[in-house]
PDB file of C-alpha atoms in Angstrom:
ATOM      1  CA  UNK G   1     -32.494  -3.377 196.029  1.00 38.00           C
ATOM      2  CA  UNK G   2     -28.851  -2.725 197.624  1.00 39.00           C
ATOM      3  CA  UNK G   3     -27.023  -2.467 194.153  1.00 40.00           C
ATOM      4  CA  UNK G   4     -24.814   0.195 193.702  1.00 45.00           C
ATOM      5  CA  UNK G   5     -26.843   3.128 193.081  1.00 50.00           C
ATOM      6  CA  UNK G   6     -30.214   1.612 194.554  1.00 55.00           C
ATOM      7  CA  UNK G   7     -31.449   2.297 197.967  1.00 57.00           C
ATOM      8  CA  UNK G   8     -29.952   0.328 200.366  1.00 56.00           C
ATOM      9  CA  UNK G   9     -31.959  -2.985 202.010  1.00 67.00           C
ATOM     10  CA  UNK G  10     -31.895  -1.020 205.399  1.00 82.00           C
ATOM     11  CA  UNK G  11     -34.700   1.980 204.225  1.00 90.00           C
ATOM     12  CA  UNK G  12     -38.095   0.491 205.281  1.00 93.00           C
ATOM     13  CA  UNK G  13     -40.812   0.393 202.813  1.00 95.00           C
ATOM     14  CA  UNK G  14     -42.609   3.314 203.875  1.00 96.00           C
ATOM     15  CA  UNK G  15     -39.877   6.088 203.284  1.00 96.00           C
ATOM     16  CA  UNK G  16     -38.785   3.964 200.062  1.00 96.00           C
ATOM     17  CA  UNK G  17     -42.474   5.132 198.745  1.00 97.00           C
ATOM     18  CA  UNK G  18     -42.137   8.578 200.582  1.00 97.00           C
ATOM     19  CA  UNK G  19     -38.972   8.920 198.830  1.00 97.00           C
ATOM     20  CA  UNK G  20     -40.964   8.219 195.252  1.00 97.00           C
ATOM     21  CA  UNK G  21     -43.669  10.600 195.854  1.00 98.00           C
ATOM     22  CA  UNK G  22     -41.327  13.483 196.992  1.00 98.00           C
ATOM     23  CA  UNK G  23     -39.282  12.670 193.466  1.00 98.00           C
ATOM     24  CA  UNK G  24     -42.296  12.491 191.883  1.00 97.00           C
ATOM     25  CA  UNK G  25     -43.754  16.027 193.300  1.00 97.00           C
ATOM     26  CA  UNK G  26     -46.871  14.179 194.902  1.00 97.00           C
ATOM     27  CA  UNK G  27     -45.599  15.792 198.327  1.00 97.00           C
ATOM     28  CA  UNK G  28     -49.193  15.243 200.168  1.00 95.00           C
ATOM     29  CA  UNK G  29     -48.587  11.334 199.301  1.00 96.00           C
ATOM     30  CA  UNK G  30     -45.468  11.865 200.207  1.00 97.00           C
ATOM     31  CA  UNK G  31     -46.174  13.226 203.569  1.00 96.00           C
ATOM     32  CA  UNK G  32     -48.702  10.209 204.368  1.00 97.00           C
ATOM     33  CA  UNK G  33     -45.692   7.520 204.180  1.00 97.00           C
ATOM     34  CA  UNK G  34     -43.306   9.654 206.144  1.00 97.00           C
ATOM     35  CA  UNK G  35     -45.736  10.724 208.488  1.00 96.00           C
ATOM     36  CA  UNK G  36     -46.475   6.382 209.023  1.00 97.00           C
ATOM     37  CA  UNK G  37     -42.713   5.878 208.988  1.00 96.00           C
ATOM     38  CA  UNK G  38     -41.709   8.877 211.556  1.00 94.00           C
ATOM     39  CA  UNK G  39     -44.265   7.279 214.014  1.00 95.00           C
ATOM     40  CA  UNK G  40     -43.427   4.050 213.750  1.00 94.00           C
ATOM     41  CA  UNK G  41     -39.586   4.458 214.339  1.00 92.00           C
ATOM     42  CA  UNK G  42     -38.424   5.013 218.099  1.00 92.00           C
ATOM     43  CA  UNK G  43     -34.686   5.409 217.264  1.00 92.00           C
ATOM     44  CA  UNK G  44     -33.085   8.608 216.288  1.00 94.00           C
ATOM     45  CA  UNK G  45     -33.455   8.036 212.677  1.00 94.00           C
ATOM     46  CA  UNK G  46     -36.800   9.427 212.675  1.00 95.00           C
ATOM     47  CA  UNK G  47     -35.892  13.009 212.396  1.00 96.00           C
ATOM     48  CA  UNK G  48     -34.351  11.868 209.098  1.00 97.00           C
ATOM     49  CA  UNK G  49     -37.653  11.066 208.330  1.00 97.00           C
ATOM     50  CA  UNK G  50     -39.228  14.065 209.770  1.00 97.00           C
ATOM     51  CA  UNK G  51     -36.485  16.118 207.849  1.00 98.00           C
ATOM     52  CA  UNK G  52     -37.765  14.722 204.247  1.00 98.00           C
ATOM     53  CA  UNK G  53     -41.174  15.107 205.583  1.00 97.00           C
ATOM     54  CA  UNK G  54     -41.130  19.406 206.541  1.00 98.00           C
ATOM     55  CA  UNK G  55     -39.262  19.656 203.316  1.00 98.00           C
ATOM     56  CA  UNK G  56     -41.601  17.901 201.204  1.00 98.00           C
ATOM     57  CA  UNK G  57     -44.324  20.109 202.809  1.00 98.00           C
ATOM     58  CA  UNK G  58     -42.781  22.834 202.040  1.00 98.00           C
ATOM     59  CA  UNK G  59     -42.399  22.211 198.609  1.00 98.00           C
ATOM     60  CA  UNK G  60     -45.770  21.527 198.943  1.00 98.00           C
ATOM     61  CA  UNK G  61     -46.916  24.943 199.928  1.00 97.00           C
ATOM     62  CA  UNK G  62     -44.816  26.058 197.365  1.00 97.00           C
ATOM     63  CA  UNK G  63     -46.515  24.289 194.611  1.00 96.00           C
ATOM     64  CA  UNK G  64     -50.044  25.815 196.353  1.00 96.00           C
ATOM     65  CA  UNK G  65     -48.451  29.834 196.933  1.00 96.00           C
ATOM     66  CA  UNK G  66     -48.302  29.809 200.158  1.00 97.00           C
ATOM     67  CA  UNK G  67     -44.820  31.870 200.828  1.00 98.00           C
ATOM     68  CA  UNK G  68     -44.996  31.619 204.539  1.00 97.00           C
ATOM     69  CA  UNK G  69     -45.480  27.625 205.005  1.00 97.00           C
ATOM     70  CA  UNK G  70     -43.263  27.159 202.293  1.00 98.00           C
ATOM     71  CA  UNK G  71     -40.136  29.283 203.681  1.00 98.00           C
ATOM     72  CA  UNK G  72     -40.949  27.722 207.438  1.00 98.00           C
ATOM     73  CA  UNK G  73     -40.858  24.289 206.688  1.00 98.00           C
ATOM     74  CA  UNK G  74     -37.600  24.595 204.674  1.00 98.00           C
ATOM     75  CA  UNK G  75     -35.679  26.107 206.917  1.00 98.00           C
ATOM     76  CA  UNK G  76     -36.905  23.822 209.781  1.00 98.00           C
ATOM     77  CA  UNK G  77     -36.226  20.786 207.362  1.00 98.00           C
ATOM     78  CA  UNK G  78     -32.606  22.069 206.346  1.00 98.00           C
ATOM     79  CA  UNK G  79     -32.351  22.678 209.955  1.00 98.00           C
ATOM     80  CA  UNK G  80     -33.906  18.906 211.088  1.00 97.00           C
ATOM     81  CA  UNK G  81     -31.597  17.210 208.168  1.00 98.00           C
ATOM     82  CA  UNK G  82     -28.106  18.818 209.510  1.00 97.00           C
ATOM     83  CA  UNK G  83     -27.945  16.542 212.358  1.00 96.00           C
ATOM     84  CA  UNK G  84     -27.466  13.284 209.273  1.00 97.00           C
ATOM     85  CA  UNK G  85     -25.488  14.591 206.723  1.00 97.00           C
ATOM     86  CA  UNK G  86     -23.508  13.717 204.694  1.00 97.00           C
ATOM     87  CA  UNK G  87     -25.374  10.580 204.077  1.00 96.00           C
ATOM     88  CA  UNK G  88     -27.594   8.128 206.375  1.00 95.00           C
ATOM     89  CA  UNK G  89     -29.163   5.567 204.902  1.00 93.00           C
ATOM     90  CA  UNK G  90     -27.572   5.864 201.612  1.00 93.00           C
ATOM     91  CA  UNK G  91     -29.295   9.101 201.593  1.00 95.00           C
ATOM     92  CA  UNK G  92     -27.618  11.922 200.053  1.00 97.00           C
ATOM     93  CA  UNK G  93     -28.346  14.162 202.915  1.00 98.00           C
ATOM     94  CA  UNK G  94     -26.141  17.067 202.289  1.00 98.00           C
ATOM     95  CA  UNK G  95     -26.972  17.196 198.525  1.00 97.00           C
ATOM     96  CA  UNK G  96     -30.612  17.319 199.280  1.00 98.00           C
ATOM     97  CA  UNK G  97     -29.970  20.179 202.639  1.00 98.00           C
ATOM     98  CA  UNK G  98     -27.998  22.026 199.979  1.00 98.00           C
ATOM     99  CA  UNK G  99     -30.505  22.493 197.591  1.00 98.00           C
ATOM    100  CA  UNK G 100     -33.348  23.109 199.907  1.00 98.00           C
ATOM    101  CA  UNK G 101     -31.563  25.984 201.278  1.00 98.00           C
ATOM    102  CA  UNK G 102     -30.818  27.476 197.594  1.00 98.00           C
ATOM    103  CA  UNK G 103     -34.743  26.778 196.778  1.00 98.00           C
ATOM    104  CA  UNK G 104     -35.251  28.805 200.207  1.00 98.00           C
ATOM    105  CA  UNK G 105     -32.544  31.366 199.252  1.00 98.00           C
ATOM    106  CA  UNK G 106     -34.855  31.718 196.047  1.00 97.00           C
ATOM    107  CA  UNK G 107     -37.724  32.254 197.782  1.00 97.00           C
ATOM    108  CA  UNK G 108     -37.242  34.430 200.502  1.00 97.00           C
ATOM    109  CA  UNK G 109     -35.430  36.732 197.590  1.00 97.00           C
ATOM    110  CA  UNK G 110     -38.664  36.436 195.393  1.00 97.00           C
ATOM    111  CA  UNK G 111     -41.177  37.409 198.579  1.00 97.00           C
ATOM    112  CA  UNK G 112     -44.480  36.550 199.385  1.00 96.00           C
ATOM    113  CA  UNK G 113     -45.619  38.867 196.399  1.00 96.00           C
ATOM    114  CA  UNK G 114     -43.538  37.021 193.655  1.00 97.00           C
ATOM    115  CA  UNK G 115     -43.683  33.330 195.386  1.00 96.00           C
ATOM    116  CA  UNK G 116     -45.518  31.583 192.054  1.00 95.00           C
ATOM    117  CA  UNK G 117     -42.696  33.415 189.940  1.00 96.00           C
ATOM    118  CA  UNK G 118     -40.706  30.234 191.566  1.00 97.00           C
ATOM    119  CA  UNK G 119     -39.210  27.654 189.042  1.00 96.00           C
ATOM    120  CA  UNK G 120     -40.928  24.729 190.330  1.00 95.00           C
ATOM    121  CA  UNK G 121     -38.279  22.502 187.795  1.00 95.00           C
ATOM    122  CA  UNK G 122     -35.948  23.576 190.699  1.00 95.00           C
ATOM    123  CA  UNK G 123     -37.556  21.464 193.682  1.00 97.00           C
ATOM    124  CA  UNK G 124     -35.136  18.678 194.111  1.00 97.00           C
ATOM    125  CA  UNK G 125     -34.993  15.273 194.229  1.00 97.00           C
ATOM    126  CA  UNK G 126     -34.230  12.762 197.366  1.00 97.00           C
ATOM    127  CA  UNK G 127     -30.767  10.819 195.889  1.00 96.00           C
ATOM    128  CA  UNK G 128     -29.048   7.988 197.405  1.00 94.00           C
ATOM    129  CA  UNK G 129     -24.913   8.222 197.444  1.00 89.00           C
ATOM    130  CA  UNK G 130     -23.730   6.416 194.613  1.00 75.00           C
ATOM    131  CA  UNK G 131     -26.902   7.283 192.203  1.00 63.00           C
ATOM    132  CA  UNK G 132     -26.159  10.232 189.227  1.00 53.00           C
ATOM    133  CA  UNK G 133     -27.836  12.752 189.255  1.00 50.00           C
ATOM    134  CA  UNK G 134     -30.183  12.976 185.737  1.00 49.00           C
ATOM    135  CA  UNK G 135     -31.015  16.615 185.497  1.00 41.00           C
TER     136      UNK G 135
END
């Protein structure tokens, strides 16, 4: 799994498959593994987790047009994910901050009114350094 472009060995299992639902757009699955993972981890590196987590929610209330739970948990996400960019993990931290702030930028533009006039094909994706982007 380490190749160049692949996760590295050191992400456990259970954000690996957190990771593919959030990519995927299944953000309630993805919210079960981080949720596991977050608990399970004592070291700092579970706010990482957490980070992934309140943004995946978010996107999440986003998908269901609910404005209010969407906009909070991306700014406390961005806010949550700060503390390990550029990268942890092989994680492309800042790429995926940076884009969750733009989708929040949208959004807080749009209003609560407008919220399903969001481009959902804008949610991003969780990278790792070293893997191209396909968009």
């Amino acid at each position: 799994m380490g190749a160049a472009g692949g996760p590295p060995e050191a992400v456990p299992q259970l954000v690996l498959r957190g990771i593919e639902e959030f990519n995927a757009g299944e953000f309630y699955e993805c919210h079960e593994y981080l949720e596991e993972a977050w608990m399970q981890e004592p070291r700092r590196v579970r706010f990482l987790y957490q980070g992934i987590l309140q943004v995946g929610v978010g996107f999440y209330h986003l998908k269901n047009g609910n404005w209010r739970g969407a906009t909070g948990l991306l700014r406390n996400g961005a806010v949550r994910l700060k503390e390990f960019e550029p990268e942890s993990l092989g994680i492309d931290v800042a790429r995926l901050v940076r884009e969750s702030e733009t989708c929040l930028g949208e959004l807080e533009a749009l209003g609560r009114e407008r919220v399903r006039e969001f481009d959902l094909s804008r949610i991003p994706k969780v990278t790792f350094t070293g893997q191209q982007a396909s968009s």
